[in-house]
Coordinates of C-alpha atoms and ligand atoms in Angstrom, one line a residue:
Chain M
M1 CA 92.3 119.6 94.2
S2 CA 91.5 116.8 96.6
I3 CA 91.7 113.2 95.6
A4 CA 88.4 112.3 97.3
E5 CA 86.7 114.8 95.0
V6 CA 88.0 113.3 91.8
E7 CA 87.8 109.6 92.5
P8 CA 85.0 108.7 94.9
Q9 CA 85.1 105.0 96.0
T10 CA 81.7 103.4 95.7
E11 CA 82.5 99.7 95.3
T12 CA 82.4 97.4 98.3
S13 CA 85.0 94.6 98.2
L14 CA 86.5 92.0 100.5
K15 CA 89.8 90.4 99.8
V16 CA 92.5 88.5 101.6
I17 CA 96.1 89.1 101.0
P18 CA 98.3 86.1 102.2
D19 CA 102.0 86.7 102.9
A20 CA 101.8 90.4 103.0
T21 CA 104.9 92.3 104.2
C22 CA 104.9 94.6 107.2
T23 CA 107.3 97.5 106.8
F24 CA 106.9 99.2 110.1
C25 CA 110.1 97.9 111.6
G26 CA 113.3 96.3 110.4
C27 CA 112.0 92.8 111.1
V28 CA 110.0 93.1 107.8
C29 CA 107.7 90.2 108.7
D30 CA 106.4 88.7 105.4
D31 CA 103.9 86.3 106.8
I32 CA 101.0 88.7 107.5
E33 CA 97.5 87.8 106.3
L34 CA 95.5 90.9 105.6
T35 CA 91.8 91.2 105.3
V36 CA 90.9 94.2 103.2
E37 CA 87.4 95.8 102.9
D38 CA 86.6 99.0 101.1
Q39 CA 90.2 100.3 101.1
Q40 CA 90.6 99.6 104.8
I41 CA 92.6 96.8 106.3
K42 CA 90.3 95.1 108.8
Q43 CA 92.5 92.3 110.0
A44 CA 96.3 91.7 110.1
K45 CA 96.8 88.1 111.2
N46 CA 100.3 87.4 112.6
A47 CA 101.2 91.1 113.0
C48 CA 102.4 92.4 116.3
V49 CA 100.9 95.4 118.1
L50 CA 103.1 97.8 116.1
G51 CA 102.3 96.0 112.8
K52 CA 98.6 96.1 113.5
A53 CA 98.8 99.8 114.2
W54 CA 100.7 100.3 111.0
F55 CA 98.2 98.4 108.9
F56 CA 95.1 99.8 110.5
N57 CA 96.1 103.4 110.4
H58 CA 97.2 103.8 106.8
H59 CA 93.9 104.4 105.1
I60 CA 93.3 106.9 102.3
E61 CA 93.2 110.3 103.8
D62 CA 91.5 113.2 102.0
R63 CA 94.4 115.4 101.3
P64 CA 95.5 117.4 98.3
Q65 CA 97.9 115.8 95.8
A66 CA 100.5 118.4 96.7
L67 CA 100.8 121.7 98.6
I68 CA 102.9 124.5 97.2
K69 CA 103.7 126.9 100.0
G70 CA 100.6 125.6 101.8
Q71 CA 98.3 126.0 98.8
P72 CA 96.7 122.9 97.3
A73 CA 98.2 122.0 93.9
T74 CA 98.3 119.1 91.4
Y75 CA 101.1 116.6 91.1
E76 CA 102.1 118.2 87.8
E77 CA 102.4 121.7 89.4
G78 CA 104.3 120.3 92.4
I79 CA 106.7 118.4 90.1
A80 CA 107.4 121.5 88.0
R81 CA 108.2 123.5 91.1
A82 CA 110.3 120.8 92.6
V83 CA 112.4 120.6 89.3
E84 CA 112.9 124.3 89.4
I85 CA 114.0 124.3 93.1
L86 CA 116.5 121.4 92.5
L87 CA 118.0 122.9 89.4
N88 CA 118.5 126.3 90.9
A89 CA 120.1 125.0 94.2
K90 CA 123.8 125.3 94.7
Y91 CA 123.9 122.7 97.5
P92 CA 120.8 120.5 97.4
V93 CA 120.5 117.6 99.9
T94 CA 118.4 114.5 99.5
Y95 CA 117.5 112.9 102.8
G96 CA 115.2 110.3 104.4
L97 CA 114.6 107.2 102.3
S98 CA 114.3 104.6 105.0
D99 CA 110.5 104.2 104.6
T100 CA 110.2 103.8 100.8
T101 CA 111.0 101.1 98.3
C102 CA 114.5 100.3 96.9
E103 CA 113.2 101.3 93.5
A104 CA 112.4 104.8 94.8
Q105 CA 115.7 105.0 96.7
R106 CA 117.5 104.2 93.5
K107 CA 115.7 107.1 91.7
A108 CA 116.5 109.5 94.5
V109 CA 120.2 108.7 94.1
A110 CA 119.9 109.2 90.3
I111 CA 118.3 112.7 90.8
T112 CA 121.0 113.7 93.3
D113 CA 123.7 112.6 90.9
W114 CA 122.2 114.6 88.0
I115 CA 122.1 117.7 90.1
G116 CA 125.4 117.2 91.8
G117 CA 123.9 117.1 95.3
N118 CA 124.4 115.4 98.6
I119 CA 122.6 112.2 99.4
D120 CA 122.1 110.9 102.9
T121 CA 119.6 108.7 104.6
T122 CA 118.2 108.3 108.1
T123 CA 120.9 105.7 108.7
S124 CA 123.2 108.7 109.6
V125 CA 121.1 109.2 112.7
C126 CA 120.5 105.5 113.4
H127 CA 123.2 102.9 112.7
G128 CA 125.5 105.3 110.7
P129 CA 128.2 104.9 113.3
S130 CA 127.9 101.1 112.9
G131 CA 128.3 101.7 109.1
M132 CA 131.6 103.5 109.9
A133 CA 132.7 100.7 112.2
F134 CA 132.0 98.1 109.4
Q135 CA 134.5 99.9 107.3
T136 CA 137.2 99.7 110.0
V137 CA 136.5 96.4 111.6
G138 CA 134.4 94.5 109.1
E139 CA 131.3 92.5 109.8
T140 CA 130.9 88.9 110.9
T141 CA 127.5 88.6 109.5
C142 CA 124.6 86.1 109.0
S143 CA 121.0 86.0 108.1
L144 CA 118.2 85.9 110.7
G145 CA 117.5 82.4 109.4
E146 CA 120.9 81.3 110.7
I147 CA 120.2 82.8 114.0
K148 CA 116.9 81.1 114.2
N149 CA 118.3 77.7 113.3
R150 CA 121.7 77.8 115.0
A151 CA 122.2 80.5 117.6
D152 CA 122.4 78.9 121.1
F153 CA 123.8 82.1 122.7
L154 CA 122.2 85.4 122.1
I155 CA 123.3 88.8 123.3
F156 CA 121.0 91.8 122.9
W157 CA 123.1 94.9 123.5
G158 CA 121.7 98.4 123.9
G159 CA 118.2 97.7 122.5
N160 CA 114.8 96.8 123.7
P161 CA 113.3 94.4 121.1
A162 CA 110.3 93.6 123.2
E163 CA 109.0 97.1 122.5
S164 CA 110.8 98.2 119.3
H165 CA 110.8 94.9 117.3
P166 CA 108.1 92.8 119.0
R167 CA 108.4 89.7 116.8
H168 CA 112.2 89.5 116.8
F169 CA 112.2 87.3 119.8
T170 CA 109.3 85.0 118.6
K171 CA 110.0 84.8 114.9
Y172 CA 113.8 85.1 114.5
S173 CA 115.9 84.9 117.6
L174 CA 114.9 83.8 121.1
M175 CA 111.8 81.5 120.9
P176 CA 111.7 79.6 117.6
K177 CA 112.7 76.0 117.3
G178 CA 115.5 75.6 114.8
D179 CA 117.2 72.9 112.8
F180 CA 119.9 72.6 115.5
L181 CA 117.8 73.8 118.4
P182 CA 114.8 71.4 118.5
K183 CA 113.7 72.7 121.9
G184 CA 113.7 76.4 120.9
R185 CA 114.0 78.7 123.8
K186 CA 115.2 75.9 126.1
D187 CA 118.2 75.3 123.9
R188 CA 119.3 78.9 124.0
T189 CA 121.0 81.2 126.5
A190 CA 120.1 84.8 126.2
M191 CA 121.7 87.9 127.7
L192 CA 120.7 91.6 127.7
V193 CA 123.1 94.4 128.2
D194 CA 121.4 97.8 128.9
V195 CA 121.4 100.8 131.2
R196 CA 117.7 100.4 131.9
K197 CA 115.9 97.2 133.1
T198 CA 113.6 97.3 130.1
K199 CA 110.7 94.9 129.2
S200 CA 113.3 92.8 127.3
A201 CA 115.1 92.0 130.5
K202 CA 112.2 89.7 131.5
A203 CA 112.8 87.5 128.4
V204 CA 116.5 86.8 129.0
D205 CA 118.6 84.6 131.3
I206 CA 121.3 87.1 132.1
F207 CA 120.8 90.8 132.5
L208 CA 123.8 93.0 132.7
Q209 CA 122.7 96.4 133.9
I210 CA 125.7 98.6 133.0
K211 CA 126.4 102.2 134.0
P212 CA 125.5 104.7 131.3
R213 CA 128.2 105.5 128.8
S214 CA 130.4 102.5 129.7
D215 CA 129.6 100.2 126.7
F216 CA 133.0 100.8 125.2
E217 CA 134.9 99.9 128.4
L218 CA 132.8 96.8 128.9
L219 CA 133.3 95.6 125.3
W220 CA 137.0 96.2 125.5
A221 CA 137.2 94.3 128.7
M222 CA 135.3 91.4 127.1
R223 CA 137.6 91.5 124.1
G224 CA 140.6 91.2 126.5
L225 CA 139.0 88.2 128.2
A226 CA 138.2 86.6 124.9
K227 CA 141.8 86.9 123.9
G228 CA 143.1 85.6 127.3
I229 CA 144.6 89.0 128.3
D230 CA 144.5 90.1 132.0
V231 CA 141.9 92.7 132.5
D232 CA 142.1 95.4 135.2
P233 CA 139.4 94.7 137.9
R234 CA 138.7 98.4 138.1
V235 CA 136.5 97.9 135.0
E236 CA 133.8 97.3 137.6
E237 CA 134.1 100.9 138.9
K238 CA 133.4 102.2 135.4
T239 CA 130.9 99.7 134.1
G240 CA 129.2 98.4 137.3
I241 CA 130.0 94.8 136.3
P242 CA 132.4 92.8 138.4
L243 CA 135.3 91.2 136.5
D244 CA 134.7 87.7 137.7
K245 CA 131.1 87.9 136.4
L246 CA 132.4 89.1 133.1
D247 CA 135.0 86.4 133.0
D248 CA 132.3 83.8 133.6
I249 CA 130.1 85.2 130.8
V250 CA 133.0 85.2 128.3
K251 CA 133.7 81.5 129.3
Q252 CA 130.1 80.7 128.6
M253 CA 130.3 82.5 125.3
K254 CA 133.3 80.4 124.3
Q255 CA 131.3 77.2 125.0
A256 CA 128.5 78.2 122.7
H257 CA 128.1 76.5 119.3
Y258 CA 126.9 79.6 117.6
G259 CA 126.7 83.0 119.2
A260 CA 125.0 86.1 117.9
I261 CA 125.2 89.7 119.2
L262 CA 122.2 91.9 118.1
F263 CA 122.9 95.5 118.9
G264 CA 120.7 98.6 119.0
M265 CA 121.1 102.3 119.1
G266 CA 122.1 102.2 122.8
L267 CA 125.5 101.9 121.3
T268 CA 125.4 104.3 118.3
M269 CA 123.5 107.2 119.9
T270 CA 125.6 107.3 123.0
R271 CA 129.0 109.0 123.4
G272 CA 131.6 107.0 121.6
K273 CA 129.2 106.1 118.8
H274 CA 131.2 104.4 116.1
I275 CA 133.9 103.2 118.5
N276 CA 131.2 101.6 120.6
S277 CA 130.1 99.7 117.5
E278 CA 133.8 99.0 116.6
G279 CA 134.2 97.4 120.1
L280 CA 131.2 95.2 119.6
L281 CA 132.1 94.1 116.1
G282 CA 135.7 93.5 117.3
L283 CA 134.4 91.3 120.1
A284 CA 132.3 89.2 117.7
R285 CA 135.3 88.8 115.4
D286 CA 137.7 87.9 118.3
M287 CA 135.2 85.2 119.5
N288 CA 135.7 83.4 116.2
Q289 CA 139.0 82.2 117.6
H290 CA 137.0 80.0 119.9
T291 CA 133.6 79.3 118.2
R292 CA 131.3 80.8 115.7
W293 CA 130.1 84.3 116.6
V294 CA 128.3 86.9 114.5
A295 CA 127.0 90.5 115.1
K296 CA 124.1 92.2 113.5
P297 CA 122.6 95.7 114.1
M298 CA 118.9 95.9 114.9
R299 CA 117.5 98.2 112.3
G300 CA 114.5 100.4 113.0
H301 CA 112.7 101.6 109.9
G302 CA 111.2 99.1 107.4
N303 CA 113.6 99.7 104.6
V304 CA 116.6 101.5 106.2
T305 CA 118.7 98.5 105.3
G306 CA 117.6 98.9 101.7
A307 CA 118.7 102.5 101.8
D308 CA 122.2 101.4 102.9
N309 CA 122.3 98.7 100.2
V310 CA 121.0 101.0 97.4
V311 CA 123.2 104.0 98.3
T312 CA 126.2 101.6 98.6
W313 CA 125.8 99.8 95.3
S314 CA 125.1 103.0 93.5
T315 CA 127.8 105.3 95.1
G316 CA 130.2 103.0 96.9
Y317 CA 129.2 104.4 100.3
P318 CA 126.2 103.7 102.6
F319 CA 125.1 107.3 103.6
G320 CA 126.5 110.9 103.8
V321 CA 127.6 110.9 100.2
N322 CA 128.4 114.1 98.3
L323 CA 128.1 114.0 94.5
S324 CA 128.9 117.7 93.7
R325 CA 132.2 116.9 92.0
G326 CA 130.8 114.3 89.8
Y327 CA 132.2 111.5 91.8
P328 CA 131.1 110.2 95.2
R329 CA 132.8 111.5 98.4
F330 CA 131.9 110.0 101.8
N331 CA 132.5 112.0 105.0
P332 CA 130.3 111.6 108.1
G333 CA 130.1 114.8 110.0
E334 CA 130.5 116.8 106.8
Y335 CA 128.0 115.3 104.3
T336 CA 125.6 114.0 106.9
T337 CA 122.3 115.9 106.9
S338 CA 122.1 116.8 110.5
D339 CA 125.5 118.5 110.4
L340 CA 125.1 120.3 107.1
L341 CA 121.8 121.7 108.1
A342 CA 123.0 122.7 111.6
R343 CA 125.9 124.5 109.9
G344 CA 123.5 126.3 107.5
E345 CA 125.2 124.8 104.4
A346 CA 122.4 123.3 102.2
D347 CA 120.3 125.7 100.2
A348 CA 117.6 123.2 99.2
A349 CA 116.4 119.8 100.5
M350 CA 114.4 116.9 99.1
I351 CA 113.1 114.8 102.0
I352 CA 111.6 111.4 101.3
A353 CA 109.4 109.7 103.9
S354 CA 111.1 111.3 106.9
D355 CA 110.4 114.0 109.4
P356 CA 113.6 115.9 110.4
M357 CA 111.6 118.9 111.6
S358 CA 110.6 116.7 114.6
N359 CA 113.7 114.7 115.1
F360 CA 116.7 116.9 114.3
S361 CA 118.6 119.3 116.6
Q362 CA 117.2 122.8 117.0
P363 CA 119.8 124.5 114.7
A364 CA 119.3 121.9 112.0
R365 CA 115.5 122.5 112.1
E366 CA 115.9 126.2 112.0
H367 CA 117.9 126.1 108.8
L368 CA 115.6 123.5 107.1
A369 CA 112.6 125.8 107.8
K370 CA 114.5 128.6 106.0
I371 CA 115.4 126.9 102.8
N372 CA 113.3 125.6 99.9
S373 CA 112.3 122.0 100.5
I374 CA 110.4 119.3 98.7
V375 CA 108.8 116.7 100.9
L376 CA 107.2 113.3 100.0
D377 CA 105.2 111.7 102.8
P378 CA 101.9 109.8 103.0
K379 CA 101.0 111.7 106.2
L380 CA 101.2 115.3 107.3
S381 CA 104.3 116.0 109.3
D382 CA 106.1 119.0 110.8
T383 CA 108.5 118.8 107.8
A384 CA 105.7 118.8 105.3
K385 CA 104.3 121.8 107.0
V386 CA 107.4 123.9 106.4
A387 CA 108.0 122.5 102.9
T388 CA 107.9 124.6 99.7
V389 CA 106.4 121.6 97.9
A390 CA 104.8 118.8 100.0
F391 CA 103.5 115.8 98.0
T392 CA 101.0 113.3 99.5
T393 CA 102.1 109.8 98.6
A394 CA 100.8 106.3 98.7
T395 CA 102.2 104.1 101.5
Y396 CA 104.8 101.5 100.6
G397 CA 103.8 97.9 101.3
I398 CA 100.2 98.9 101.8
N399 CA 99.5 100.5 98.5
V400 CA 102.8 100.3 96.6
P401 CA 104.7 97.2 95.4
G402 CA 108.5 97.0 95.3
T403 CA 111.4 95.6 97.2
V404 CA 112.6 96.2 100.8
Y405 CA 115.6 94.8 102.7
R406 CA 115.1 93.1 106.0
M407 CA 117.6 94.0 108.8
D408 CA 119.8 91.1 107.8
D409 CA 120.2 92.4 104.2
I410 CA 117.7 89.9 102.7
P411 CA 115.5 91.5 100.0
I412 CA 111.8 90.9 100.4
P413 CA 109.0 91.7 97.9
L414 CA 106.0 93.8 99.0
R415 CA 102.5 92.6 98.4
P416 CA 100.3 95.7 98.6
A417 CA 96.7 95.5 100.0
F418 CA 94.9 98.0 97.9
E419 CA 95.5 100.7 95.4
S420 CA 95.8 104.3 96.4
P421 CA 94.7 107.3 94.3
Y422 CA 97.9 108.9 95.4
W423 CA 101.2 108.5 93.5
S424 CA 104.0 106.4 94.8
D425 CA 107.4 108.0 95.7
L426 CA 108.8 106.2 92.7
K427 CA 106.3 107.7 90.3
I428 CA 106.9 111.3 91.7
L429 CA 110.6 110.9 91.7
T430 CA 110.6 109.5 88.1
A431 CA 108.7 112.5 87.0
I432 CA 111.1 114.9 88.8
E433 CA 114.1 113.1 87.2
K434 CA 112.5 113.4 83.8
G435 CA 111.8 117.1 84.3
I436 CA 115.4 117.7 85.4
R437 CA 116.9 115.8 82.5
E438 CA 114.7 117.6 79.9
K439 CA 115.9 121.0 81.3
Q440 CA 119.5 119.9 81.5
L441 CA 119.6 118.5 78.0
A442 CA 117.8 121.6 76.6
V443 CA 120.6 123.8 78.0
N444 CA 123.4 121.6 76.8
Chain T
M1 CA 112.4 125.0 147.4
N2 CA 113.6 122.1 145.3
M3 CA 116.9 122.9 143.5
P4 CA 117.4 121.5 139.9
K5 CA 119.2 118.2 139.8
T6 CA 121.4 116.7 137.1
F7 CA 120.4 113.4 135.4
I8 CA 121.3 111.3 132.4
L9 CA 118.5 111.2 129.9
I10 CA 117.9 108.1 127.8
P11 CA 115.4 108.6 125.0
G12 CA 114.2 105.4 123.4
R13 CA 111.3 103.7 121.6
T14 CA 108.3 102.3 123.4
S15 CA 105.4 100.3 122.3
R16 CA 103.0 103.2 122.8
Q17 CA 105.3 105.5 120.9
G18 CA 105.2 103.1 118.0
T19 CA 101.5 102.5 117.9
G20 CA 100.9 106.3 118.5
L21 CA 103.2 107.1 115.6
N22 CA 101.0 105.1 113.3
E23 CA 97.8 106.8 114.5
G24 CA 99.6 110.0 113.6
K25 CA 102.1 112.4 115.0
Y26 CA 99.3 114.7 116.1
S27 CA 97.3 111.9 117.9
N28 CA 96.8 112.3 121.7
D29 CA 98.5 109.0 122.5
Y30 CA 101.6 109.9 120.6
L31 CA 101.9 113.4 121.9
D32 CA 101.3 112.2 125.5
E33 CA 103.9 109.6 125.2
I34 CA 106.7 111.8 123.7
N35 CA 106.0 114.5 126.2
T36 CA 106.3 112.4 129.4
V37 CA 109.6 111.9 131.2
L38 CA 109.9 108.8 133.5
I39 CA 111.8 109.4 136.7
N40 CA 112.9 106.9 139.4
P41 CA 110.7 107.1 142.6
E42 CA 113.6 108.2 144.8
D43 CA 114.4 111.1 142.4
M44 CA 110.8 112.1 142.2
Q45 CA 110.9 112.5 145.9
R46 CA 114.1 114.4 145.9
L47 CA 112.7 116.8 143.4
G48 CA 109.4 117.1 145.3
L49 CA 107.5 115.8 142.3
Q50 CA 104.1 114.1 141.9
D51 CA 102.9 112.3 138.8
G52 CA 101.5 114.8 136.3
D53 CA 103.7 117.8 137.4
T54 CA 105.3 119.8 134.6
V55 CA 109.1 119.9 134.7
R56 CA 111.6 122.0 132.9
M57 CA 114.4 119.8 131.5
W58 CA 117.4 121.4 129.8
T59 CA 120.8 120.6 128.4
D60 CA 123.6 123.1 127.5
Y61 CA 121.9 123.6 124.1
A62 CA 118.1 123.7 124.6
E63 CA 115.3 123.3 127.1
V64 CA 111.8 121.7 127.0
Q65 CA 108.9 121.4 129.3
V66 CA 107.4 118.0 129.8
T67 CA 105.1 116.1 132.2
C68 CA 106.7 113.8 134.7
K69 CA 105.7 110.3 135.8
T70 CA 107.1 107.8 138.3
D71 CA 109.1 105.1 136.5
K72 CA 108.1 101.6 137.2
G73 CA 111.4 99.8 137.9
E74 CA 113.2 100.4 134.6
C75 CA 115.4 103.5 135.4
P76 CA 117.9 103.4 138.2
P77 CA 118.2 106.6 140.3
G78 CA 120.0 109.3 138.3
I79 CA 118.6 108.1 135.0
V80 CA 115.5 109.4 133.4
F81 CA 113.7 108.1 130.3
I82 CA 111.6 109.8 127.6
S83 CA 110.1 108.3 124.4
Y84 CA 112.1 109.3 121.4
G85 CA 110.4 112.2 119.5
D86 CA 110.2 116.0 119.2
K87 CA 111.1 116.9 122.8
S88 CA 114.0 114.5 123.2
S89 CA 115.5 115.6 119.9
R90 CA 115.2 119.3 120.7
L91 CA 117.7 118.7 123.6
M92 CA 120.4 117.5 121.2
Q93 CA 123.4 119.5 120.1
G94 CA 123.9 120.2 116.4
E95 CA 127.5 119.0 116.5
T96 CA 128.1 115.3 115.8
H97 CA 131.8 115.0 116.4
G98 CA 132.5 113.8 112.9
S99 CA 130.0 111.0 113.1
G100 CA 126.8 112.4 111.6
M101 CA 125.0 111.3 114.7
P102 CA 124.2 113.9 117.4
T103 CA 124.5 112.4 120.9
S104 CA 120.9 111.5 121.4
K105 CA 121.1 109.0 124.2
G106 CA 122.9 109.5 127.5
M107 CA 122.6 113.3 127.5
D108 CA 123.3 115.3 130.7
V109 CA 120.1 117.1 131.6
Q110 CA 119.0 119.2 134.5
I111 CA 115.4 118.9 135.8
E112 CA 113.3 121.2 138.0
K113 CA 109.6 121.4 138.8
V114 CA 107.7 124.3 137.2
I115 CA 104.0 123.5 137.7
A116 CA 102.3 121.1 140.1
S117 CA 99.6 119.0 138.5
Ligands
SF4_501 S1 107.8 92.9 114.3 FE1 108.0 94.7 113.0 S2 107.8 94.0 110.9 FE2 107.0 92.3 112.3 S3 104.8 92.7 112.4 FE3 105.8 93.8 114.2 S4 106.2 95.9 113.4 FE4 105.7 94.6 111.6

């Protein structure tokens, strides 16, 4: 049954939503003014090019409520089949969650707990390695508001905010005037460290073009300089950066009033992974012997930070958590979805707002296509195409209210633009949980 | 005959990849963006490539065919860039070395021309 057939929209309406929240990237800008007409967003004032594309392209599509093995079905039929799959699985995995509300994330953890499954989020293939590094090194952290008001030395490391987080520079870090930086950009020194001379290089004062796969060595050399330890000049051969230049940079860093390192997946996705993040977090920590320095990961998806928070406060660990023994166990590499699919371990999967069939390794995709899976997504995806049950959902932030966390762990409420005839992730997951509990209680 | 050459592949996000993603993963813009590898002009010449040629790009684990385009000053010689998506992820290894994260940036790839545009 198609939604458009059941609920035709005839009314014309025009409304303005002030302070709407964009959930396309981790900046989670909450100052967007939306103009909505006939269930279509016509204007998105203040949004960047990515935010505009997000708001303008999430209209109501005419798709079935659910597909069971490719055949149109109702939500109730899809939910009944999903309950059956999850209850019959020996090793079910719940995955995704970075593009949905905290309320839905919480429900997904609950379901996984009831069925003794494995819960993991897209963090494991994003800043998961940084999550591991936080556990070993700790985090000298701050809010983006502190960066805006205080940071007079900014280092962007292994990321290209000009293209991936377009308003980061203008709203939070590089450009804005702050309480202690009345001249804004002029009061700040900015540096970019990257292998490629990306569009972000144009925005900074110092660009360090490093050799690929040498972040760890460069960070370790900088840590040495920060601590006043002699560093081997051969660091230049490995990293491409001369030692005297590095020494000069660290001296400047020591003179800053407040420094912030904002790091991207250039660190976590490259060989070294969590030890690259460890090096960077260690550098930020060491710099506090001289002056205030902080480090924050640049997070990609709108609520990936919320996923970390919700999974952490409910299980004690941020991602890759196994609940099969009735208590949480954390082991990246073992309980992370990419690995357990590539090894052919899971026998069922529930994927929420994510598309592993187009971004996992080949062996992981092959296994996912073989097992029973339940997919919740507003749009058709390669993962939805291979799913046993694929639900069409309403889009968070545009149709669905709730809470998301900005990349600096600040919770922000959503102010949806218009209602969708499709169900939210939360509503579907709540129904699945209810179905599971009824069956479990009937047996016991 | 141009022999295949070894490069370091850096997949990443671009503005067009982001806007295309919102238009839909089956939109022309998105598909075009994630199926195009950017190569330094010197390397294009060494491989005998013109913009729009199809190249075979492979790792020890998988191979893909993509269109090539001359990079405009972002990639130094020896480094190639592709927008993060289906093709870049296919080249990854399943193994994550106990991190949960497959090596998805800085992969060693070989590239050779297969079809001229
Ligand atoms: S920077 Fe990110 S959150 Fe802000 S408007 Fe652009 S896409 Fe949306």
